[in-house]
N, CA, C and O of each residue as an XYZ file, in Angstrom:
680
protein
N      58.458     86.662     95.185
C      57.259     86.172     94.506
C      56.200     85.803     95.550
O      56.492     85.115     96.528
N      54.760     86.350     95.289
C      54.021     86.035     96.064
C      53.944     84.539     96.248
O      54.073     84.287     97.446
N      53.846     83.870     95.802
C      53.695     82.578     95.721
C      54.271     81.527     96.182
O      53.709     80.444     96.345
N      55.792     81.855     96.500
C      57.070     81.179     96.960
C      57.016     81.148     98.454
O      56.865     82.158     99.142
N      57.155     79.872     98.940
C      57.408     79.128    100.554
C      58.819     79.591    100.902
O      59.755     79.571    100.103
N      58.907     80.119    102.492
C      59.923     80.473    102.656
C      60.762     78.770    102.879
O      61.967     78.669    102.650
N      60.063     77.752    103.263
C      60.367     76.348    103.260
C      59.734     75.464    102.728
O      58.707     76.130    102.596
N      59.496     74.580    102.335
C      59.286     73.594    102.151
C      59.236     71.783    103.382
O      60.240     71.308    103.913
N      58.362     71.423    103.450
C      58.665     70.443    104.497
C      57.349     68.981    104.260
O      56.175     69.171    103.942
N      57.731     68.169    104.418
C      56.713     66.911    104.058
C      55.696     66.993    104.834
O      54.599     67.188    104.311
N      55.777     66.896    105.936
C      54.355     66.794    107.271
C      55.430     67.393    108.390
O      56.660     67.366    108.439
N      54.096     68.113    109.534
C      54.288     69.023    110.144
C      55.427     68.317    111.174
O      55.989     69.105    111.936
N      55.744     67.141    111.243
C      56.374     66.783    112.406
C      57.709     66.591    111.865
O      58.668     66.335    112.594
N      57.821     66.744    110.200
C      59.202     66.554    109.550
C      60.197     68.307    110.015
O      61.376     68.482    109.706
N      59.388     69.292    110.726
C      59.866     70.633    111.078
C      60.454     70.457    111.932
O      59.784     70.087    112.895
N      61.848     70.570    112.162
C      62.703     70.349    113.338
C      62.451     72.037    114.322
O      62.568     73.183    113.887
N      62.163     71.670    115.422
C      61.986     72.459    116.410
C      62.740     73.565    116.367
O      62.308     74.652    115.983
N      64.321     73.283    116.894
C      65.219     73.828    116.618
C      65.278     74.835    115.358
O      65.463     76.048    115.457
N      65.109     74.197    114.283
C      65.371     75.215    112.930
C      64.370     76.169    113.134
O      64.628     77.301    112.727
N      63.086     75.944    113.769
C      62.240     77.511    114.103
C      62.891     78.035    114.648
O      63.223     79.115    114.160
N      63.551     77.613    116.101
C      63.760     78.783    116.613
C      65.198     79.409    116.366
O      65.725     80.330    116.988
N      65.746     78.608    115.200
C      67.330     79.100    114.928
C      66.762     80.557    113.471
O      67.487     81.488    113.118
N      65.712     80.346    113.081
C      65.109     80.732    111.821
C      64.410     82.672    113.093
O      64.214     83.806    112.656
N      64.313     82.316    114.110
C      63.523     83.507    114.867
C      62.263     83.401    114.660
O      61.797     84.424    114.157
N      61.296     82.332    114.898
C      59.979     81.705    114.601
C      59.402     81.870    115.937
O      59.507     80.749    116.435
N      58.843     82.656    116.805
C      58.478     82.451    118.156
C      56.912     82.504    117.955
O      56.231     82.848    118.921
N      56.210     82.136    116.585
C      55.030     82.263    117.029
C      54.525     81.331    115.406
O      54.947     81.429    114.254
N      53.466     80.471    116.030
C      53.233     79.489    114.308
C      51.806     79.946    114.115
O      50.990     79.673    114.995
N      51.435     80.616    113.045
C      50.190     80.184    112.461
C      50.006     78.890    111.584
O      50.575     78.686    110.512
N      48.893     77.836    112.377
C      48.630     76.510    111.588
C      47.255     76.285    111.281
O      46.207     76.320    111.926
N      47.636     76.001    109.885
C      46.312     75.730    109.260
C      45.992     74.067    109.691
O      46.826     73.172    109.824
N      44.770     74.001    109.826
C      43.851     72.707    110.416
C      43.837     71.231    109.178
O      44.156     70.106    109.561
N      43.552     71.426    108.193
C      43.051     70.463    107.247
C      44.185     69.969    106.233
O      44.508     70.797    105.382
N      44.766     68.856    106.212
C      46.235     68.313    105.300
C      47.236     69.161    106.149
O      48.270     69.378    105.517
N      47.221     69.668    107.329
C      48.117     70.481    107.673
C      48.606     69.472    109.561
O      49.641     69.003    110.035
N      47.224     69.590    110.002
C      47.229     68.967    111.280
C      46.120     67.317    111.798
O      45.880     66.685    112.827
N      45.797     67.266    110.510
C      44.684     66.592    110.299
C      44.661     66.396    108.599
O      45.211     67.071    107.729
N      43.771     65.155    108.492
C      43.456     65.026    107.108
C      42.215     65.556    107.038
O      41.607     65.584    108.108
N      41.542     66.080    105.874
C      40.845     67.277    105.682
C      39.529     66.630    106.127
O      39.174     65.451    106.116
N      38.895     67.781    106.532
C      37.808     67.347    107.271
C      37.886     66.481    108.903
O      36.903     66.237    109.602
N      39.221     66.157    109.207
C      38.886     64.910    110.110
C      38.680     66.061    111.492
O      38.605     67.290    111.509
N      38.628     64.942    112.673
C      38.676     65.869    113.756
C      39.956     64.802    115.022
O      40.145     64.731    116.236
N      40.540     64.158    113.730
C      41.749     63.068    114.708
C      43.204     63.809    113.958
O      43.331     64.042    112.756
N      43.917     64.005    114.723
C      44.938     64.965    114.648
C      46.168     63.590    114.318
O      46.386     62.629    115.056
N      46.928     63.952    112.766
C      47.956     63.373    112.341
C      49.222     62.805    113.401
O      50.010     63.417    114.122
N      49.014     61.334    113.126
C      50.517     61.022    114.053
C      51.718     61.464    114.416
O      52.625     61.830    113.669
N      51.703     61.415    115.763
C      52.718     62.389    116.064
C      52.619     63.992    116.174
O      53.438     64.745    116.700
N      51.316     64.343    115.494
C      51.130     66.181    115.951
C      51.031     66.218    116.829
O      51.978     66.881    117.252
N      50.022     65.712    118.129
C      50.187     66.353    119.544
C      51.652     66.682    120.516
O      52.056     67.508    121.334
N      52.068     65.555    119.881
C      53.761     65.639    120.641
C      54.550     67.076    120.402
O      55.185     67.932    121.018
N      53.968     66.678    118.810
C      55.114     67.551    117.809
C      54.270     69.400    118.710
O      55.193     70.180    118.946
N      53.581     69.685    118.913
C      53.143     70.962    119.218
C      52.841     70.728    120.487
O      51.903     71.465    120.790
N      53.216     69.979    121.497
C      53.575     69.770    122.925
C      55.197     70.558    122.950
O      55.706     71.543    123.485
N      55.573     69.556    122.107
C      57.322     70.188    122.070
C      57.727     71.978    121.674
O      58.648     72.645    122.145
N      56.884     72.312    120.862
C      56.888     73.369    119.968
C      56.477     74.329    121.144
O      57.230     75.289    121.310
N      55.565     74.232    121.854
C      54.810     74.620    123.183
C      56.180     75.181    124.425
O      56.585     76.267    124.841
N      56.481     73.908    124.622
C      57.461     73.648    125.879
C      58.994     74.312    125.396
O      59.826     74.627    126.247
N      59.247     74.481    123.903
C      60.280     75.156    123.664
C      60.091     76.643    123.222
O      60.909     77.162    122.462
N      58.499     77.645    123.928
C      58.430     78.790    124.126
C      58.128     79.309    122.859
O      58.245     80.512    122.621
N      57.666     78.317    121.849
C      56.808     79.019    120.379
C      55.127     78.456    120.644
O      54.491     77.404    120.708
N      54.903     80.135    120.755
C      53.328     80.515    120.588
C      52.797     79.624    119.577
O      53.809     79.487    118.889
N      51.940     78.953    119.039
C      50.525     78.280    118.523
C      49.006     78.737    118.741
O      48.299     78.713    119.749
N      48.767     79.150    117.461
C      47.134     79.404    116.925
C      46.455     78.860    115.204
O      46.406     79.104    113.998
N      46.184     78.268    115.937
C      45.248     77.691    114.357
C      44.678     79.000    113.448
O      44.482     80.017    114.113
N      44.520     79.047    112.651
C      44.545     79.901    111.722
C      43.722     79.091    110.357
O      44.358     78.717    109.372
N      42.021     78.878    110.513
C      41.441     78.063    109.400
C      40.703     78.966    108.916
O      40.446     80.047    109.446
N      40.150     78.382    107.398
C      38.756     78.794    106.626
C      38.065     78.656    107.027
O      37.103     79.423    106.990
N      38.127     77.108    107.958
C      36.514     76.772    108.338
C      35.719     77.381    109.413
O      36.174     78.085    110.314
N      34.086     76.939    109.184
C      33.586     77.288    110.713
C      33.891     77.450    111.507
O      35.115     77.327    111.519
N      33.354     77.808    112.746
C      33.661     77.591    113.899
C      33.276     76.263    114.447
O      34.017     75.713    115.262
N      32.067     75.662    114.020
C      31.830     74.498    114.439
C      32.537     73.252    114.195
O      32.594     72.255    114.914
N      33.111     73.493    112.965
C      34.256     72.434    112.618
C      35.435     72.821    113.430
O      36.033     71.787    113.726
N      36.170     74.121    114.034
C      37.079     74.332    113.973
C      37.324     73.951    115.870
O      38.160     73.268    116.463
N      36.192     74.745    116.320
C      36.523     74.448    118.050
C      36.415     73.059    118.512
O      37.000     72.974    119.592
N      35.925     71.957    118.158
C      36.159     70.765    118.417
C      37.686     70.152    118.158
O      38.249     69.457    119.004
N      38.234     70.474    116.981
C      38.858     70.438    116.816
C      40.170     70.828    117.777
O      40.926     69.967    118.227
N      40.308     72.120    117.996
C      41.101     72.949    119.285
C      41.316     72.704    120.049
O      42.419     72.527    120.565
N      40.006     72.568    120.528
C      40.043     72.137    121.731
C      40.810     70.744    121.784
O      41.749     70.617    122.570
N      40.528     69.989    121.187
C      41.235     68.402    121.656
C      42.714     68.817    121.305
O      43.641     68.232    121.865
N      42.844     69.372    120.796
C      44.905     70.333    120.319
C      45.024     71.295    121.528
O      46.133     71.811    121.669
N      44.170     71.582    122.320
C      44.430     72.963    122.849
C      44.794     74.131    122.563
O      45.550     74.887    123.173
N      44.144     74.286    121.461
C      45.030     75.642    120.780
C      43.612     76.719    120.629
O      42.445     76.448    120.347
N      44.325     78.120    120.970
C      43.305     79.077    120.412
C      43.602     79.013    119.120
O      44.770     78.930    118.739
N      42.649     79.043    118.361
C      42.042     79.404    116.873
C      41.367     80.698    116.596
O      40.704     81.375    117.382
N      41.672     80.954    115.223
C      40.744     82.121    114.498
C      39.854     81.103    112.909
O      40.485     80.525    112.024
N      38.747     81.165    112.989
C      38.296     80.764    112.295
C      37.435     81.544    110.975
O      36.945     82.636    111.262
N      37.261     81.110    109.758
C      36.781     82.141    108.944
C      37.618     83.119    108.594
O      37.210     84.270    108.441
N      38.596     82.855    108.465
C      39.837     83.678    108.524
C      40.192     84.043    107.133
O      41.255     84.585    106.828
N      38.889     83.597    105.983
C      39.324     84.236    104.881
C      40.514     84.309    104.158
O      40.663     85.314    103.464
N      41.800     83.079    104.171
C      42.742     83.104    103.370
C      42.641     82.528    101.662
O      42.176     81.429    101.361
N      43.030     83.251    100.952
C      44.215     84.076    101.584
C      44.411     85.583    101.899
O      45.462     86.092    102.291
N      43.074     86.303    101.633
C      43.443     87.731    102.723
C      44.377     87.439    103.770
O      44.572     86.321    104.247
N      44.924     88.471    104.092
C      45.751     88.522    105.649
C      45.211     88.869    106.662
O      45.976     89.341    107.504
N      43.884     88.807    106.989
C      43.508     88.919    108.041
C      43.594     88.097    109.226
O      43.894     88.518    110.343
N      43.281     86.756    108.891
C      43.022     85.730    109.820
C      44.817     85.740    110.534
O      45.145     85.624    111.715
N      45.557     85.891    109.510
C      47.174     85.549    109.964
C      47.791     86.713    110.623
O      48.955     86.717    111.023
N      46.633     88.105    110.764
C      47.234     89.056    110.919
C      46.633     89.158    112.882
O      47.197     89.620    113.873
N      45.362     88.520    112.703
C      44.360     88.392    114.013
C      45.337     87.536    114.935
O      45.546     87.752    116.129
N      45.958     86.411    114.075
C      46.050     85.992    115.236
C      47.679     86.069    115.782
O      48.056     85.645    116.875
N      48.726     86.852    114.524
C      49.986     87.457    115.592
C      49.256     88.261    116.828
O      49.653     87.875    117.927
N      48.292     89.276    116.861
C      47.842     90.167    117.658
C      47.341     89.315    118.482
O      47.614     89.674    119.627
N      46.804     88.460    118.465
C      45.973     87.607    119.775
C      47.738     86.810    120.504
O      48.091     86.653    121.673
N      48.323     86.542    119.432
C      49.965     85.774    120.223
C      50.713     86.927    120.725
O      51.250     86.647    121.797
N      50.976     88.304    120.276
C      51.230     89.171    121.110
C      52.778     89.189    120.377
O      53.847     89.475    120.916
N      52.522     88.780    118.950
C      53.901     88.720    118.405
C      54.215     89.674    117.268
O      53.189     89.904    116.629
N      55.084     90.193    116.882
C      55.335     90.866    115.429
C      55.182     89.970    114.443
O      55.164     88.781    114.763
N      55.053     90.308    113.183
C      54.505     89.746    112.146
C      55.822     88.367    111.806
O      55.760     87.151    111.626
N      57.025     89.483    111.858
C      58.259     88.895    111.731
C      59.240     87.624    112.339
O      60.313     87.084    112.070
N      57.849     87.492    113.602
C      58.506     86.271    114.466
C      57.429     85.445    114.340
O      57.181     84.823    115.373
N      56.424     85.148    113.052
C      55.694     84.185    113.242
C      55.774     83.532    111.909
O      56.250     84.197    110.990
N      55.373     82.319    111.682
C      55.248     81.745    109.901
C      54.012     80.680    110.248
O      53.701     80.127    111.303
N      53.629     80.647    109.345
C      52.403     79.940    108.731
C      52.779     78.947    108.156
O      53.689     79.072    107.337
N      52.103     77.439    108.444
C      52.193     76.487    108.420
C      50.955     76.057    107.463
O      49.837     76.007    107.977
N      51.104     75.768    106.192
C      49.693     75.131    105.876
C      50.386     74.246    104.289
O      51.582     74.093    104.041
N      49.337     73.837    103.522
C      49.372     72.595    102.566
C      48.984     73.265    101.254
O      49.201     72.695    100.184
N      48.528     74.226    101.305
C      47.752     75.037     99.949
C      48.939     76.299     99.590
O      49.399     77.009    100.484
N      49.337     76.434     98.120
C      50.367     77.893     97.770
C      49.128     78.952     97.836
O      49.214     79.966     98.529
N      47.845     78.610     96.983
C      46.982     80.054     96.610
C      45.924     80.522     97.697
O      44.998     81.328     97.609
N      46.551     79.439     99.161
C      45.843     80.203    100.572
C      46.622     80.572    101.623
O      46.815     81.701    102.076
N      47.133     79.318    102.038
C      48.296     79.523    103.176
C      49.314     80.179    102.971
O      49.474     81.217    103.613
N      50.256     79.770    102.048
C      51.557     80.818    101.317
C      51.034     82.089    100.960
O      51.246     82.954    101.809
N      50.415     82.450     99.951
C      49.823     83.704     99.783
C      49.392     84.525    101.010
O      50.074     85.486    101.365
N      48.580     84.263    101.486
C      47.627     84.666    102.718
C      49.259     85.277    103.402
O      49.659     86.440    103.375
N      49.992     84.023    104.003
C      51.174     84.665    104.815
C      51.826     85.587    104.180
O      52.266     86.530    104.838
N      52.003     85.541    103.008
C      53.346     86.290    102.216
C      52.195     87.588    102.356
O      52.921     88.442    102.866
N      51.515     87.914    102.281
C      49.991     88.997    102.318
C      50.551     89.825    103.470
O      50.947     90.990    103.504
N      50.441     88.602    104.676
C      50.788     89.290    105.916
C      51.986     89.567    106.417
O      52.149     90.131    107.499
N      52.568     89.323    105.933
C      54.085     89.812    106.160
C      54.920     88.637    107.034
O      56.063     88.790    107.464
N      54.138     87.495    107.191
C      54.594     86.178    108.163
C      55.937     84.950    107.228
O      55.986     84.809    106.006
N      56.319     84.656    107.651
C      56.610     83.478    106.951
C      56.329     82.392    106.408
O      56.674     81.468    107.143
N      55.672     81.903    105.079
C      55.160     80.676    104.742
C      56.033     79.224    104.927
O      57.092     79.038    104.329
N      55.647     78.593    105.510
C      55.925     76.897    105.048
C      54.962     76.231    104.494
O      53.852     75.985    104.966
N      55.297     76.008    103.717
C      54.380     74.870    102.743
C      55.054     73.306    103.199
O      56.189     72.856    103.355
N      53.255     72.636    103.340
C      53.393     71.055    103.337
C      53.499     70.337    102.340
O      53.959     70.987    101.402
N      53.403     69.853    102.223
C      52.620     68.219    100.958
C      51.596     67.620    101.575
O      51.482     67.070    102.671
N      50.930     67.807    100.752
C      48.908     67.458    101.153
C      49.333     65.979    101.807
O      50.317     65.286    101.548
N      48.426     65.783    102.589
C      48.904     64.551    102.886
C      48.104     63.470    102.838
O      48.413     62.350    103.245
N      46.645     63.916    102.141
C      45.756     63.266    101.534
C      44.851     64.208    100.453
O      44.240     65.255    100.665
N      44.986     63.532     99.388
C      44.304     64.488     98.360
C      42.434     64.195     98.642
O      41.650     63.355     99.084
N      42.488     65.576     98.014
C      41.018     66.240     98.093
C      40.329     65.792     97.284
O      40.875     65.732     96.182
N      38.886     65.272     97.341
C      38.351     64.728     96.490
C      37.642     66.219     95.041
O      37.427     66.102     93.835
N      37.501     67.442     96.001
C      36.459     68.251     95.365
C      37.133     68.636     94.213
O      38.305     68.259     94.239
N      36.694     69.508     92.787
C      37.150     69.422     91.896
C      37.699     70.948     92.063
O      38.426     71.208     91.104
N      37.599     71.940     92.886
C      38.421     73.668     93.241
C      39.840     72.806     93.762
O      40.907     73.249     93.338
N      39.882     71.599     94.661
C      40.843     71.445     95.233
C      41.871     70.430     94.221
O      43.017     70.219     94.619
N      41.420     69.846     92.954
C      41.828     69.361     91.987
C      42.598     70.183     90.963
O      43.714     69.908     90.522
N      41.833     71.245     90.644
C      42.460     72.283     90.362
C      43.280     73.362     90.303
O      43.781     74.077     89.435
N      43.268     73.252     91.676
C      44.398     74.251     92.784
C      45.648     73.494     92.716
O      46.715     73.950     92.305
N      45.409     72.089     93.226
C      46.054     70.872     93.409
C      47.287     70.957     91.968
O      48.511     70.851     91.885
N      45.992     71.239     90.846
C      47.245     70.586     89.150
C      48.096     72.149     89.284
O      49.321     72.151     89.406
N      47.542     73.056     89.257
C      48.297     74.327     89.240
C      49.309     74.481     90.562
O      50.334     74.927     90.047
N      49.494     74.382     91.615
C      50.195     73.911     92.736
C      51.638     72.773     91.917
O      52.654     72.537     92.570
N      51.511     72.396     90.954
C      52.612     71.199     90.643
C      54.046     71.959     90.143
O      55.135     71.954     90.717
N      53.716     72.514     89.061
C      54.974     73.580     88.680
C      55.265     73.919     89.865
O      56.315     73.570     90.403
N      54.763     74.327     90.184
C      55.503     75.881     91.249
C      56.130     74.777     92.383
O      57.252     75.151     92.721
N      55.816     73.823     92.899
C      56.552     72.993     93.931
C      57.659     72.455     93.176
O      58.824     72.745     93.447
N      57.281     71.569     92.100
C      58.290     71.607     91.576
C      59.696     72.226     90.984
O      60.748     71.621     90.778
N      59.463     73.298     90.821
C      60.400     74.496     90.757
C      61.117     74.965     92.075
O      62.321     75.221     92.108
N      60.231     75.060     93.218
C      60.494     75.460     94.588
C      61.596     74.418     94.647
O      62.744     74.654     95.023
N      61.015     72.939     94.133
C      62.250     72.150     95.201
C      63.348     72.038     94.077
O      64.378     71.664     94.637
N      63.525     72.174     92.969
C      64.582     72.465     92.660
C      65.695     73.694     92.752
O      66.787     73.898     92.220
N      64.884     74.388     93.673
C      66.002     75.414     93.702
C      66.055     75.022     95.415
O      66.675     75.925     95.975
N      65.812     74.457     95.946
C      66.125     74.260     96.957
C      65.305     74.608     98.339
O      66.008     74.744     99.341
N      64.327     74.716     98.442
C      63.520     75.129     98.957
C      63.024     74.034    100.301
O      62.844     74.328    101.483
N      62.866     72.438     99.482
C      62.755     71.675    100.290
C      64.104     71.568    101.359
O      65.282     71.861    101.156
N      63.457     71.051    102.517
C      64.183     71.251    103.636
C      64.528     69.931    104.355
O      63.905     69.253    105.172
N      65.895     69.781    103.692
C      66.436     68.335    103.898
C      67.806     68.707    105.253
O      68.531     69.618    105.652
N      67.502     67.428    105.485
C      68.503     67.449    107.168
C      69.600     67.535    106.773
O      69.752     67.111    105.628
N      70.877     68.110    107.499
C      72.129     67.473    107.294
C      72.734     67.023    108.470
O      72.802     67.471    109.615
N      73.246     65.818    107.786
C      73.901     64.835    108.845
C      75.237     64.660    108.960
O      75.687     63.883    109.802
């Protein structure tokens, strides 16, 4: 199903390192807004720099992969250090497709990281990448993202009953 997360995960730092690279993940497309940041901001969620320091140092490629500008997006980057593709039009597969080719990776060793099913999931499942879906981690005030937001409820809900969410075992 187009629509379906190959995971499920709360916030980006709840992704155990390891399970990428036990999963064959050597390359992340990440979306910027409820993904690495709360939307709009340009201060990066607690604990992300570490969390994609680590992700870095354990030999998985990172590229932002947003809708937005460029002017919103390279300030941003830059303080992450990450190359970005911006305007990336998801969920077409372009932006997710630009930037395996800029990581130098097959489609098959990268997944997409974002907070939205009818951009990020789609867009990846488009490109042949792997989706993870977040949980917004601050809701959107605008009324497209209210909407997306109520239609987004089934389908997570369903996802995590079949198991989708990605709980530790101890």
């Amino acid at each position: 199903m187009i629509f379906k997360p190959y995971k499920i995960f709360n916030r980006i730092t709840d992704i155990p390192i390891e399970w990428l690279i036990a999963n064959g993940i050597k390359g992340l497309a990440l979306d910027a807004d409820n993904t690495l940041s709360t939307h709009h901001s340009q201060t990066p969620l607690d604990g992300v720099p570490e969390w994609l320091n680590k992700a870095e140092q354990s030999g998985i490629k990172l590229m932002m992969v947003s809708n937005a500008n460029k002017n919103r997006v390279t300030p941003f980057a830059n303080k992450l250090g990450l190359e970005f593709t911006s305007l990336s039009c998801k969920p077409l597969p372009v932006g997710f497709i630009r930037a395996t080719r800029k990581m130098g990776l097959k489609r098959c060793e990268v997944a997409a990281i974002g907070d939205q099913i009818f951009t990020d999931i789609v867009g990846a499942k488009l490109a042949g990448v792997k989706p993870i879906l977040l949980m917004p981690v601050k809701p959107e005030t605008g009324v497209s993202f209210k909407l997306r937001r109520n239609l987004e409820k089934p389908l997570i809900a369903r996802y995590k009953r079949k198991g989708l969410m990605y709980e530790e075992v101890t």
